[in-house]
mmCIF file of C-alpha atoms and ligand atoms in Angstrom:
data_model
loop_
_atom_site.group_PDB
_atom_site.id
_atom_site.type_symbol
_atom_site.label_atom_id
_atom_site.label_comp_id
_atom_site.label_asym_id
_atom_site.label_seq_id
_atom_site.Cartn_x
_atom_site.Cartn_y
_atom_site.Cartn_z
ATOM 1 C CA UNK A 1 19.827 84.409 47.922
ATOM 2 C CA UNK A 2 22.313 86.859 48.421
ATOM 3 C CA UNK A 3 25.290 86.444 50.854
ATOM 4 C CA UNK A 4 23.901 82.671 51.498
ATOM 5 C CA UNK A 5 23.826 80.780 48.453
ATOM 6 C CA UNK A 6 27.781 81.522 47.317
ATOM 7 C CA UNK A 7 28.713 80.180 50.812
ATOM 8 C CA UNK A 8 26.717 76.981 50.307
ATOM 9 C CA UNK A 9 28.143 76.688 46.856
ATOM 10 C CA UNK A 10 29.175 72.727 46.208
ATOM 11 C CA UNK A 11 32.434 73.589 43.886
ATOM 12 C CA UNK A 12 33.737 75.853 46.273
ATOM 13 C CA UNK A 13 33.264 73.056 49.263
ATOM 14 C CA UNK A 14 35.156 70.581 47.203
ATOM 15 C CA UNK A 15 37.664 73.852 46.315
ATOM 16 C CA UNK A 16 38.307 73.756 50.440
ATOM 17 C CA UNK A 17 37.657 70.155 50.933
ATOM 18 C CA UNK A 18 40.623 69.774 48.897
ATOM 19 C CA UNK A 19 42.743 72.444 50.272
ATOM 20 C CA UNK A 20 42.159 71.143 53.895
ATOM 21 C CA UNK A 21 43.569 67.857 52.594
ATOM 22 C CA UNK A 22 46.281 68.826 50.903
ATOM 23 C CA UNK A 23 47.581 70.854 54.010
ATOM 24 C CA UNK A 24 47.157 68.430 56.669
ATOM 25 C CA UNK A 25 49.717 66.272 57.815
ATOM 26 C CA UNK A 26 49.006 64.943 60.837
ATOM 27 C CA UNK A 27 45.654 64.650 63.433
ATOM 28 C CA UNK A 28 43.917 67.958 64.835
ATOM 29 C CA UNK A 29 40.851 69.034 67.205
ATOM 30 C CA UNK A 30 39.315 72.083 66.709
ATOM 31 C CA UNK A 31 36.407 73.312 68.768
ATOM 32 C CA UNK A 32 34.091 75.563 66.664
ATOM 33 C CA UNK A 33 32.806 77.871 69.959
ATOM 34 C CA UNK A 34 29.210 78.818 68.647
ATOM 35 C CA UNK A 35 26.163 76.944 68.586
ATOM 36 C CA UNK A 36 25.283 78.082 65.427
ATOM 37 C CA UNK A 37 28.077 76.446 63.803
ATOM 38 C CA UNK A 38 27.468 73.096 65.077
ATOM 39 C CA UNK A 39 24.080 73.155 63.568
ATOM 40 C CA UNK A 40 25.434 73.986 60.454
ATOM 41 C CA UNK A 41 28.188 71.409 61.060
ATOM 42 C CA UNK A 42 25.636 68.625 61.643
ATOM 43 C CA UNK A 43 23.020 69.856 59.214
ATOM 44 C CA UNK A 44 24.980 69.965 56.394
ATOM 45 C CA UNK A 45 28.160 67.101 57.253
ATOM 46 C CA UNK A 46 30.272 69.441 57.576
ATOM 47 C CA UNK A 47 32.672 67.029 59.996
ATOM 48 C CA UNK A 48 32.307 63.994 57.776
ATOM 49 C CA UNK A 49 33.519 65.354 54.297
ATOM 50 C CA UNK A 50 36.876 66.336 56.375
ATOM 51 C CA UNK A 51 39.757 64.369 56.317
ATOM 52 C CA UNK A 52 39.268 61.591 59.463
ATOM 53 C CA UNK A 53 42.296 63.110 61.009
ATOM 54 C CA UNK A 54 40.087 66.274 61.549
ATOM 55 C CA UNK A 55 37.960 66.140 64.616
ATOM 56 C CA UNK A 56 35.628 68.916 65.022
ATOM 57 C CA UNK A 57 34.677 69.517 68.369
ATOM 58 C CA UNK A 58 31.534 70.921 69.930
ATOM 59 C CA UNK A 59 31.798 73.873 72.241
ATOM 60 C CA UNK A 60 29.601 76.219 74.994
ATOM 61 C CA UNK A 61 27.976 78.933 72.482
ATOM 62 C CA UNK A 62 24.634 78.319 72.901
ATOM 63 C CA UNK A 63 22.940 80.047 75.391
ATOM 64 C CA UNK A 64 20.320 78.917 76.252
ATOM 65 C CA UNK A 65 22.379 75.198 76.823
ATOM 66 C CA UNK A 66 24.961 76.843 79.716
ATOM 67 C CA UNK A 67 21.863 78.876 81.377
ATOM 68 C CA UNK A 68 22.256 77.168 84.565
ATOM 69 C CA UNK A 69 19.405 75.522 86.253
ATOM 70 C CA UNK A 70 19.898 78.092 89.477
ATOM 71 C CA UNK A 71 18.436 80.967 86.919
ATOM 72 C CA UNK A 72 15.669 78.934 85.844
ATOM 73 C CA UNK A 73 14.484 78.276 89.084
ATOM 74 C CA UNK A 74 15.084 81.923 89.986
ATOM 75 C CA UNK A 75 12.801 82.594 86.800
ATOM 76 C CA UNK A 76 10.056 79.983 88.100
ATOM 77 C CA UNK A 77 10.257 81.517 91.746
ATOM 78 C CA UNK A 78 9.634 85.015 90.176
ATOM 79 C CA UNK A 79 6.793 83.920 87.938
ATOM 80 C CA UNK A 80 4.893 82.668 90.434
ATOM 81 C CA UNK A 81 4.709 86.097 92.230
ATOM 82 C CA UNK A 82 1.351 88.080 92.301
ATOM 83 C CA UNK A 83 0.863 90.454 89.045
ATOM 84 C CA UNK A 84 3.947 89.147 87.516
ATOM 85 C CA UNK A 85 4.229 88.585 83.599
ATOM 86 C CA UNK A 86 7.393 87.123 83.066
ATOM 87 C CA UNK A 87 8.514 87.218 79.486
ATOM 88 C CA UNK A 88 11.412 85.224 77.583
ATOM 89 C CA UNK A 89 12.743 83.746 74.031
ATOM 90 C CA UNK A 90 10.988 80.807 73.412
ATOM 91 C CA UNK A 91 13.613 77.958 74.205
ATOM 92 C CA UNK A 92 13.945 78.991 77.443
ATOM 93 C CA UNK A 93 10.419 78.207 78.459
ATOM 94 C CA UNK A 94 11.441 74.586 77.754
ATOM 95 C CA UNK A 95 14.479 74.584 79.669
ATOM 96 C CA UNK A 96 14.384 71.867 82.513
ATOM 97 C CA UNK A 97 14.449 73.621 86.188
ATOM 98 C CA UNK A 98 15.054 71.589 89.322
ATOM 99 C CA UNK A 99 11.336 70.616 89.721
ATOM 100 C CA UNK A 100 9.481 71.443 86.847
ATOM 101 C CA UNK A 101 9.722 74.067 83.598
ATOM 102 C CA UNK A 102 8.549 77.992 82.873
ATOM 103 C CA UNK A 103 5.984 75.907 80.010
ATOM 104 C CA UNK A 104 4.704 73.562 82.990
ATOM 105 C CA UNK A 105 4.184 76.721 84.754
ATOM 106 C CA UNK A 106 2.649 78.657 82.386
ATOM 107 C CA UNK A 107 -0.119 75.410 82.133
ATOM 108 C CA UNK A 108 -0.699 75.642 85.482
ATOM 109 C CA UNK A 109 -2.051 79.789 84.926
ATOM 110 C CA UNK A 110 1.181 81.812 85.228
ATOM 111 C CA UNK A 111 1.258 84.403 82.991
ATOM 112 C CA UNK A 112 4.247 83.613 81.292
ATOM 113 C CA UNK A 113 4.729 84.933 77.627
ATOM 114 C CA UNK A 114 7.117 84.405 74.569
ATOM 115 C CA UNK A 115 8.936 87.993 73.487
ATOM 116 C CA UNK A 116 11.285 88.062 70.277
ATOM 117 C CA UNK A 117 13.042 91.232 71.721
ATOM 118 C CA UNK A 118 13.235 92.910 74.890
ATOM 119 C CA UNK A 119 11.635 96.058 73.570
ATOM 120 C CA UNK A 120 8.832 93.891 73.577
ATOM 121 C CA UNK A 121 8.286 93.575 77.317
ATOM 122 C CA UNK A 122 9.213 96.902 77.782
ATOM 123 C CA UNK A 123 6.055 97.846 76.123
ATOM 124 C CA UNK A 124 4.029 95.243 77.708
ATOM 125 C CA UNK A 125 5.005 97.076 80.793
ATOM 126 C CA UNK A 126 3.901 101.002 79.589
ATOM 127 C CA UNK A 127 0.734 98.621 78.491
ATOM 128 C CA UNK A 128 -0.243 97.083 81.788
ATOM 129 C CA UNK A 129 1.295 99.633 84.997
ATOM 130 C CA UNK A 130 -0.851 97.205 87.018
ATOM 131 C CA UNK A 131 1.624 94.578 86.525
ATOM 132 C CA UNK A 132 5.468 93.559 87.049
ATOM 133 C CA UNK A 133 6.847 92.854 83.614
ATOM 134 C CA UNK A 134 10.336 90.546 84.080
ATOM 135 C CA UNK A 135 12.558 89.913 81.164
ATOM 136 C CA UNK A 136 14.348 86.803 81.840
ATOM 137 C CA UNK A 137 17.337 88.041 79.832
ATOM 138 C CA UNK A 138 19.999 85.121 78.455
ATOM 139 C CA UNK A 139 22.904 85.009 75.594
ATOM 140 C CA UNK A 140 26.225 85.822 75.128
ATOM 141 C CA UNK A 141 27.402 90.024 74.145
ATOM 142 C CA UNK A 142 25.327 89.254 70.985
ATOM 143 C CA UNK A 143 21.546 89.426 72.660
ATOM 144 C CA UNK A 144 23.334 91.685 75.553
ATOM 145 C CA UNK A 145 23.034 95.278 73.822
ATOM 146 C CA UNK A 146 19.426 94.819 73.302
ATOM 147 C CA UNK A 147 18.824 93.722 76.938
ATOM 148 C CA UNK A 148 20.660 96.897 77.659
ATOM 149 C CA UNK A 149 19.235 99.008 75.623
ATOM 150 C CA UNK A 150 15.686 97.771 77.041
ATOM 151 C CA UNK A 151 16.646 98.910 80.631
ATOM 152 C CA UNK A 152 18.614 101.993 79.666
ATOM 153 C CA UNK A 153 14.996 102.646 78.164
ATOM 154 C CA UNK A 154 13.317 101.831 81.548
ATOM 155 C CA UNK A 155 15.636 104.353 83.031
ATOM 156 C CA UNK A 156 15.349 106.988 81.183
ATOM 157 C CA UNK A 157 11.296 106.820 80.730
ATOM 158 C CA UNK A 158 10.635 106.017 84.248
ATOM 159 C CA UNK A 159 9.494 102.783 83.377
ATOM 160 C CA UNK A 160 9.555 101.340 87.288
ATOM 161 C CA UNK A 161 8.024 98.308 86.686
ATOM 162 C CA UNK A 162 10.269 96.778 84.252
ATOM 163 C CA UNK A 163 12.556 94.517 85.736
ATOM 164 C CA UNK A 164 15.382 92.099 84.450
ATOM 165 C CA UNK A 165 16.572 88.743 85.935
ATOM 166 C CA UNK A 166 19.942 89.089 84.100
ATOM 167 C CA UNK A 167 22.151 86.046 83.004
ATOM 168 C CA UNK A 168 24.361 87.109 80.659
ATOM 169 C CA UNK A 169 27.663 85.542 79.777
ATOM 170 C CA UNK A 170 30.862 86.514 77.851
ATOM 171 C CA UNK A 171 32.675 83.742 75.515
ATOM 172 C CA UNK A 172 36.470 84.738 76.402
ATOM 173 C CA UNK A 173 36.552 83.646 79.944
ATOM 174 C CA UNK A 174 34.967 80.226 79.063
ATOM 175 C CA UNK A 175 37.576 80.008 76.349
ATOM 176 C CA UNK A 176 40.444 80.388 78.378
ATOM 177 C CA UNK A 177 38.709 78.344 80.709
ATOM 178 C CA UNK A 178 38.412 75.168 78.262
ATOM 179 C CA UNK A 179 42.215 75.911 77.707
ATOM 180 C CA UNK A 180 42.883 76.310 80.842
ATOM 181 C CA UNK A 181 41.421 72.667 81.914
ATOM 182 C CA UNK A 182 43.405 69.661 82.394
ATOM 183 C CA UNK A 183 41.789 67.513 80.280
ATOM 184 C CA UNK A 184 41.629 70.016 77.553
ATOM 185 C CA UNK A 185 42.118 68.351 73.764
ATOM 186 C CA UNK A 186 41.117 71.956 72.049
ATOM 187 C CA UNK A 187 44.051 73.028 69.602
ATOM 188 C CA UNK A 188 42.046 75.436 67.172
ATOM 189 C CA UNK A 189 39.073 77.638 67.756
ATOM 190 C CA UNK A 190 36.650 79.259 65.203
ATOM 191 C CA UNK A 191 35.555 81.768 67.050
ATOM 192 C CA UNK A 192 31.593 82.848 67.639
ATOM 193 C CA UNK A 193 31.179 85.337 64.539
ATOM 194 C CA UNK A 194 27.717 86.978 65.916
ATOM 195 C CA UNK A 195 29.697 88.031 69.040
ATOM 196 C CA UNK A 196 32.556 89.176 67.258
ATOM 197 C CA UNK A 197 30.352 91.635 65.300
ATOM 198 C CA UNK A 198 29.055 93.040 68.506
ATOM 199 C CA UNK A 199 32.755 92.821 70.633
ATOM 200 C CA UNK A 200 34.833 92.566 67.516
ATOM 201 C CA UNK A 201 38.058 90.394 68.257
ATOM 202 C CA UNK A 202 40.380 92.479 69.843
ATOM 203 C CA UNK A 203 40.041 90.304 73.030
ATOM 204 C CA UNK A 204 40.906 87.290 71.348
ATOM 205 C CA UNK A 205 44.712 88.337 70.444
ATOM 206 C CA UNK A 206 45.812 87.794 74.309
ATOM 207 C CA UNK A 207 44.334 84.594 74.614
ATOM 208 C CA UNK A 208 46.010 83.242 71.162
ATOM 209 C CA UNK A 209 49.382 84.272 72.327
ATOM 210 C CA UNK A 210 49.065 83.302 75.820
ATOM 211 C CA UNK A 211 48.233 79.441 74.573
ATOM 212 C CA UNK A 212 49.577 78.953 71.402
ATOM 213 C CA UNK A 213 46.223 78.490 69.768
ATOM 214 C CA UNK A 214 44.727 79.578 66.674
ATOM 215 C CA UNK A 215 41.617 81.762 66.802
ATOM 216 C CA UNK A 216 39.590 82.053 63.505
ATOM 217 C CA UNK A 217 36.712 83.710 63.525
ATOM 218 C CA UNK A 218 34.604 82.021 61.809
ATOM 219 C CA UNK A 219 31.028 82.585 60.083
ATOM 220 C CA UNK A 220 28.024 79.899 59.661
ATOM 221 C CA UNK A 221 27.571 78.717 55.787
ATOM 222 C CA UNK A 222 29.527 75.957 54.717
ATOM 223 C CA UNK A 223 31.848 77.403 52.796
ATOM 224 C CA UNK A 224 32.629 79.748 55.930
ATOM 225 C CA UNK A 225 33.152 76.949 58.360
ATOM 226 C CA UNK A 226 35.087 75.202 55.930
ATOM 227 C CA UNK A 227 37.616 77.803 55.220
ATOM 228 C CA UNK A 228 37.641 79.258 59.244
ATOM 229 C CA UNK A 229 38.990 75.389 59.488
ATOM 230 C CA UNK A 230 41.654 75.527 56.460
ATOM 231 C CA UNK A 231 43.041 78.753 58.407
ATOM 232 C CA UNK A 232 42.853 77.321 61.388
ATOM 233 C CA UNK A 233 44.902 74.285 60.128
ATOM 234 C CA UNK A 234 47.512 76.685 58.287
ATOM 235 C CA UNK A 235 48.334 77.969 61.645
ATOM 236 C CA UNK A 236 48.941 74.564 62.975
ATOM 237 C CA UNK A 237 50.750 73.030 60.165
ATOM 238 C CA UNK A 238 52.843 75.864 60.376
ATOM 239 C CA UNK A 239 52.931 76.705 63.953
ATOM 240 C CA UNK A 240 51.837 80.465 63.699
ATOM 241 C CA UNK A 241 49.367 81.142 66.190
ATOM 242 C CA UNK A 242 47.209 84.555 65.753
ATOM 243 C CA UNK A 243 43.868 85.886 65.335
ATOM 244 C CA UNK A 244 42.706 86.056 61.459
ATOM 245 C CA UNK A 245 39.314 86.733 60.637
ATOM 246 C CA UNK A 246 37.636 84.827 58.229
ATOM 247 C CA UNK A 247 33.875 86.440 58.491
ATOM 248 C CA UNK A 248 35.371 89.807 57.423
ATOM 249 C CA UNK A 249 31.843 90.327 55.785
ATOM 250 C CA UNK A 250 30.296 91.245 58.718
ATOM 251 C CA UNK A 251 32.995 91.438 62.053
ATOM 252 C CA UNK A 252 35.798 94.035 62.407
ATOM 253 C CA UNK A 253 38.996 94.362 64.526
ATOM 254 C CA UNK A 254 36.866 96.800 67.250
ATOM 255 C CA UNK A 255 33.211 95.779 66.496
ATOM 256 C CA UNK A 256 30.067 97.705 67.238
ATOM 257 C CA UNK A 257 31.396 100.538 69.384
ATOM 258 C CA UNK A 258 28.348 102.564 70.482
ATOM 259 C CA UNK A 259 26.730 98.545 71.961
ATOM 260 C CA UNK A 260 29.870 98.223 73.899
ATOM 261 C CA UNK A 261 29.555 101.455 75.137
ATOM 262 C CA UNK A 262 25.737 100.556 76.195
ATOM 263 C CA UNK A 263 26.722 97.392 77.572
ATOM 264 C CA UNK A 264 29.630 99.112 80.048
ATOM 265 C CA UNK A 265 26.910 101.744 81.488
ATOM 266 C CA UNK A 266 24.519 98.947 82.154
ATOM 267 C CA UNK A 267 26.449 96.247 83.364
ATOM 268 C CA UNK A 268 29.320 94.902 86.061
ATOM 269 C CA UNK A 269 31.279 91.946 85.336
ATOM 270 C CA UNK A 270 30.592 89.100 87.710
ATOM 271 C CA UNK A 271 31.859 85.781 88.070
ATOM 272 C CA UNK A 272 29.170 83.459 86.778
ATOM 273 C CA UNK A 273 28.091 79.662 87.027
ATOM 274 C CA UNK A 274 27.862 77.823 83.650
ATOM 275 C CA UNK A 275 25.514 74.752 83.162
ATOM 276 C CA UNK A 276 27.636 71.784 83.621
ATOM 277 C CA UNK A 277 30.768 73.614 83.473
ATOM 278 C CA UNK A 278 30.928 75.657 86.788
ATOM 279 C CA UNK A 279 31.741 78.482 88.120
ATOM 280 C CA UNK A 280 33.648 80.927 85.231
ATOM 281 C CA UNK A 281 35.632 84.256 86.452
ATOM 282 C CA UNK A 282 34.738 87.273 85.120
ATOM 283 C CA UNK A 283 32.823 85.512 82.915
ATOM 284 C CA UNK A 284 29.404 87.116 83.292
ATOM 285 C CA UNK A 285 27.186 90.036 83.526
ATOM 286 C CA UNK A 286 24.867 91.716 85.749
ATOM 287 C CA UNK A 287 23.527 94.762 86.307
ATOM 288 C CA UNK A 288 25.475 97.696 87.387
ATOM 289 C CA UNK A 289 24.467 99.605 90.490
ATOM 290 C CA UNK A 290 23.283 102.683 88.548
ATOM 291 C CA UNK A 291 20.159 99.982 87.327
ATOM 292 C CA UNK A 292 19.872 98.147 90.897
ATOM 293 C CA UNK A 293 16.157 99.458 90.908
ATOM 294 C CA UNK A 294 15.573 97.197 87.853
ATOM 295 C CA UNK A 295 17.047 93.974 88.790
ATOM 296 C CA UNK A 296 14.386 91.577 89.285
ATOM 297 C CA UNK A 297 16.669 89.300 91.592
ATOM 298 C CA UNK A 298 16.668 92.157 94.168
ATOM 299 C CA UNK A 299 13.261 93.191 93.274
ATOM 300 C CA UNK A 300 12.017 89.686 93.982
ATOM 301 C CA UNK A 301 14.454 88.519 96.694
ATOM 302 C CA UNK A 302 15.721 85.253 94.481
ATOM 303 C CA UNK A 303 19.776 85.994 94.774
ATOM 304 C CA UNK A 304 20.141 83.137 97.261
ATOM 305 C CA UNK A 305 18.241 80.339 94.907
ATOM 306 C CA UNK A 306 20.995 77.876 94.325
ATOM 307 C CA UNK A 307 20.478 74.704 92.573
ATOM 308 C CA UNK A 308 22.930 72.137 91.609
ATOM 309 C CA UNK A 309 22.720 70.643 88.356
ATOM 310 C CA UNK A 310 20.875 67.134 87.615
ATOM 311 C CA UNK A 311 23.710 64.172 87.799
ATOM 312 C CA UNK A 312 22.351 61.995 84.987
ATOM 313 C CA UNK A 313 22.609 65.373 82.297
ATOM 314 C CA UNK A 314 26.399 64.957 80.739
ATOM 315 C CA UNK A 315 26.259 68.315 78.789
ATOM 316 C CA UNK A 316 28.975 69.749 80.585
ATOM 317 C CA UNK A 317 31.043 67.441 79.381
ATOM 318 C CA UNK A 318 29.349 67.741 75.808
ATOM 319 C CA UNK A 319 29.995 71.771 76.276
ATOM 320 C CA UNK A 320 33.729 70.586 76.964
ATOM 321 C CA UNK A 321 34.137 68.816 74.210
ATOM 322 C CA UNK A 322 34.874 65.586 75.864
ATOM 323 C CA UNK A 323 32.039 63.537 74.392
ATOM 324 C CA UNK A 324 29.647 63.801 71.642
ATOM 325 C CA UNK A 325 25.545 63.903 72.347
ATOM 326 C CA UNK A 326 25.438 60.036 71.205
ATOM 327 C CA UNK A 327 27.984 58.903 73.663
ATOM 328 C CA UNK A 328 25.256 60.389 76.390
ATOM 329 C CA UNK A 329 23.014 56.858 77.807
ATOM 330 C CA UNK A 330 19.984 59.269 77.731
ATOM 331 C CA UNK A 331 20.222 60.219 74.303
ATOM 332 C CA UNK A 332 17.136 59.610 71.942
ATOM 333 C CA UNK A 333 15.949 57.168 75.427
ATOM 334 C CA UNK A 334 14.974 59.086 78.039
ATOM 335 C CA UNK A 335 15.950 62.404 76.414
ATOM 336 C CA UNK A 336 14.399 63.930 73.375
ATOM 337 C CA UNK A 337 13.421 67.212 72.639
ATOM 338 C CA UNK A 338 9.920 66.745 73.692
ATOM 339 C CA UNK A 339 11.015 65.648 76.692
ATOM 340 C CA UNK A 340 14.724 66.936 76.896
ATOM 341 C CA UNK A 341 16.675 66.239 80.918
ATOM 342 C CA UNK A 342 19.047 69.168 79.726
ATOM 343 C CA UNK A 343 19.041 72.192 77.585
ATOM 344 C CA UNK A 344 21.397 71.097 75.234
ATOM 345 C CA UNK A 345 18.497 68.807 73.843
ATOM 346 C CA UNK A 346 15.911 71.803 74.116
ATOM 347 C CA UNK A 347 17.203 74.682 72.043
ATOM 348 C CA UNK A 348 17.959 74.761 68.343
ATOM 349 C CA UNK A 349 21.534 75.395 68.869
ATOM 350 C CA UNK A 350 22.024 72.754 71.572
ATOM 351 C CA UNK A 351 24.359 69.746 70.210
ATOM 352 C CA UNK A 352 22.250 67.002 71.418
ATOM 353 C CA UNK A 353 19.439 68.646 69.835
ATOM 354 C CA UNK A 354 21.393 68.803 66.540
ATOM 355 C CA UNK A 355 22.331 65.290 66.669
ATOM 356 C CA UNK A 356 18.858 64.260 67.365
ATOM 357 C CA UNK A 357 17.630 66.324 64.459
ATOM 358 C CA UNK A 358 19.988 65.002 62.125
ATOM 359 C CA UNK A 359 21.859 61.896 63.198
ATOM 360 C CA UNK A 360 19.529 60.197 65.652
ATOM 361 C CA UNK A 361 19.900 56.612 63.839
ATOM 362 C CA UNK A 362 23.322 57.180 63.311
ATOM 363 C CA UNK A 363 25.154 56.773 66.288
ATOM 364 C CA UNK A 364 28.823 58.067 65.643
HETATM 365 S S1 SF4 B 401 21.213 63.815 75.617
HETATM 366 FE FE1 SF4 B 401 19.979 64.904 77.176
HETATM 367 S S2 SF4 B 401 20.690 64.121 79.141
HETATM 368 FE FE2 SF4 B 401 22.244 63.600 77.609
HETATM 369 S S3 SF4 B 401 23.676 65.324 77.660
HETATM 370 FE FE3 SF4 B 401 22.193 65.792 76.049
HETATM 371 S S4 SF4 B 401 20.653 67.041 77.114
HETATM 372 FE FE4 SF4 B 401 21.831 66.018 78.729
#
C-alpha cells in the first residue's frame, strides 16, 4: 500500500537501525509525545531493536488517557438529564468515572450513542428537535477543527439544541510542562505529527530554544519513528537543538491555516486539568463567549463537578514518563481492558493498553 508499506520496509529499518548505532555515544531518553507512536513502538519493537542505551519514553498524546475523570462525570451528570442523547467516540464510553462509566449508563437506558464525527450529532439534532443532542468533545488541535466546525454549524443554522461539553487540550503547554518538572528525564521529543498537520510546528521553535531540547516531528510507520529518533540523536550527539521535521509528507512549517482560523473564532484558551498530571496553563480549550449558548456545561449547570482522580491509577506517572505500564501493581491483575481502573488501559492509544496488547507476558 502506498505511503505505508516503504515506511515498514525491513532493509530500510536495519539502514536506520544501523545509523542510530553508529551515532550514539553515550545513554539518551526520548519521549515520543503521541499515542499513536507508542502503539507503533510496542506493536512493532520499535524500542527493543535500539541500541540499550536508547530509552524511549512514553508520553501524554492520547486523549482519551489525560481526559480527566471531572469531565466524565460531567458527561454522566448530563446524560442522565431528561431528552438528552449524549453522543461520543467510542473509547470514551469506556472511560472509568468516579462511580461508574457512560457504557454502564447507557445499560441502565440512557440514550447514549457512539458518533465517528461531530457532524454526526449535529444531524442527530436537525433529526430529533425534541431532544438535547451533547457532543462530549475530546482530543488534542487534531479532532478540535471538526468539533469547531460542528458548532460554527450550529451557529450559523440555528441549530439551538446542539450543545458541546468541550475538553479539548493543546500538546505545547504539557510539553513545557514535562520539561518544566523536577523530576523530568525527557532529553528528545518526536513531536505528535497529526497535530502538527493541523497547528504545523511553528510553536515548537520557542520551546526547543528555551530548553535545549530537540523537537522532531515525527510520523507513525517504523521507518518514520526510527529516523524522527536518528535526528533526534544527531542533535544530541552534537548538541544542536532545533525543530526539524521529519514527517514532511504530510506537516508544514504553518499547518492547516483556514482550521486554525476556525479553532480561534470558536474557542478561548483556558487553563485545564490533565488526568494524573494536573492542572496545565493555557493548556486547554473551551468555548468562546460568542458560542456560550452551545456549551453544554452552562446549558446543564455541571461547571462545578470536580472529581479527584482514583489513588491506586499510576498513569500520571506513566503519562510522565516515570514508569512503564508493567511497573503499575494493577497491571494485567486488577486492570485489563475489559475491566480497565484508568483510561490509559481503555483506549487504543493508551500505553497500558499497548503493553497489554502486546507485551502482557513479558514484563520489561
Ligand atoms: S495498568 Fe491500569 S491502573 Fe495501572 S496505570 Fe495503567 S490504567 Fe492505571
Amino acid at each position: 500500500m502506498k505511503y505505508v508499506d516503504e515506511y515498514r520496509d525491513p532493509q530500510c529499518v536495519n539502514k536506520l537501525l544501523n545509523a542510530i548505532d553508529g551515532i550514539t555515544t553515550q545513554p539518551w531518553t526520548i519521549m515520543e509525545v503521541c499515542g499513536g507512536q507508542t502503539h507503533s513502538i510496542i506493536k512493532h519493537g520499535l524500542d527493543r531493536l535500539l541500541p540499550n542505551s536508547i530509552r524511549l519514553i512514553h508520553g501524554p498524546g492520547c486523549p482519551v488517557c489525560v481526559t480527566p475523570i471531572a469531565y466524565i462525570d460531567k458527561a454522566l451528570a448530563i446524560a442522565q438529564q431528561t431528552d438528552v442523547i449524549l453522543c461520543s467516540f467510542g473509547d470514551m464510553l469506556r472511560v472509568p468515572g468516579s462511580q461508574y462509566d457512560l457504557l454502564n449508563l447507557k445499560s441502565q437506558g440512557a440514550d447514549i450513542r457512539i458518533v465517528y464525527s461531530p457532524l454526526d450529532a449535529l444531524v442527530l439534532a436537525e433529526h430529533n428537535p425534541d431532544k438535547k443532542i451533547v457532543f462530549f468533545a475530546v482530543g488534542f488541535e487534531t479532532t478540535a477543527p471538526a468539533c469547531a466546525m460542528a458548532v460554527f454549524q450550529a451557529k450559523q443554522r440555528a441549530i439551538d439544541n446542539f450543545f458541546m461539553l468541550v475538553c479539548h487540550v493543546c500538546v505545547p503547554p504539557v510539553m513545557q510542562a514535562l520539561l518544566s518538572a523536577p523530576d523530568n528525564t525527557v532529553q528528545g521529543f518526536l513531536g505528535a505529527g497529526h497535530v502538527c498537520s493541523i497547528m504545523g510546528y511553528h510553536e515548537y521553535h520557542a520551546i526547543s530554544r528555551q530548553y535545549k531540547i530537540p523537537i522532531v516531528i515525527t510520523g507513525f510507520e517504523p521507518v518514520d519513528i526510527l529516523q524522527g529518533i536518528f535526528l533526534c540523536i544527531r542533535q544530541l550527539e552534537t548538541k544542536t537543538y532545533r525543530v526539524e521535521n521529519q514527517y514532511k509528507r504530510v506537516v508544514s512549517e504553518q499547518g492547516n491555516i483556514p482550521a486554525q482560523q476556525l479553532m480561534q473564532q470558536v474557542y478561548n484558551t483556558v487553563d485545564r486539568r490533565w488526568r494524573g498530571m494536573g492542572n496545565i496553563v493555557d493548556s486547554g480549550l473551551s468555548l468562546s463567549d460568542e458560542y456560550a449558548a452551545w456549551n453544554a456545561e452552562l446549558h446543564f449547570s455541571v461547571t462545578e463537578i470536580d472529581t479527584e482522580e482514583p489513588a491506586e491509577c499510576r498513569s500520571g506517572e506513566i503519562l510522565k514518563g516515570l514508569i512503564k505500564p508493567a511497573q503499575c501493581p494493577a497491571f494485567n491483575t486488577r486492570c485489563t481492558p475489559e475491566h480497565p481502573l484508568g483510561a490509559t488501559m481503555v483506549s487504543s492509544e493508551g500505553a497500558c493498553a499497548a503493553y497489554y496488547h502486546y507485551r502482557r507476558n513479558q514484563y520489561d
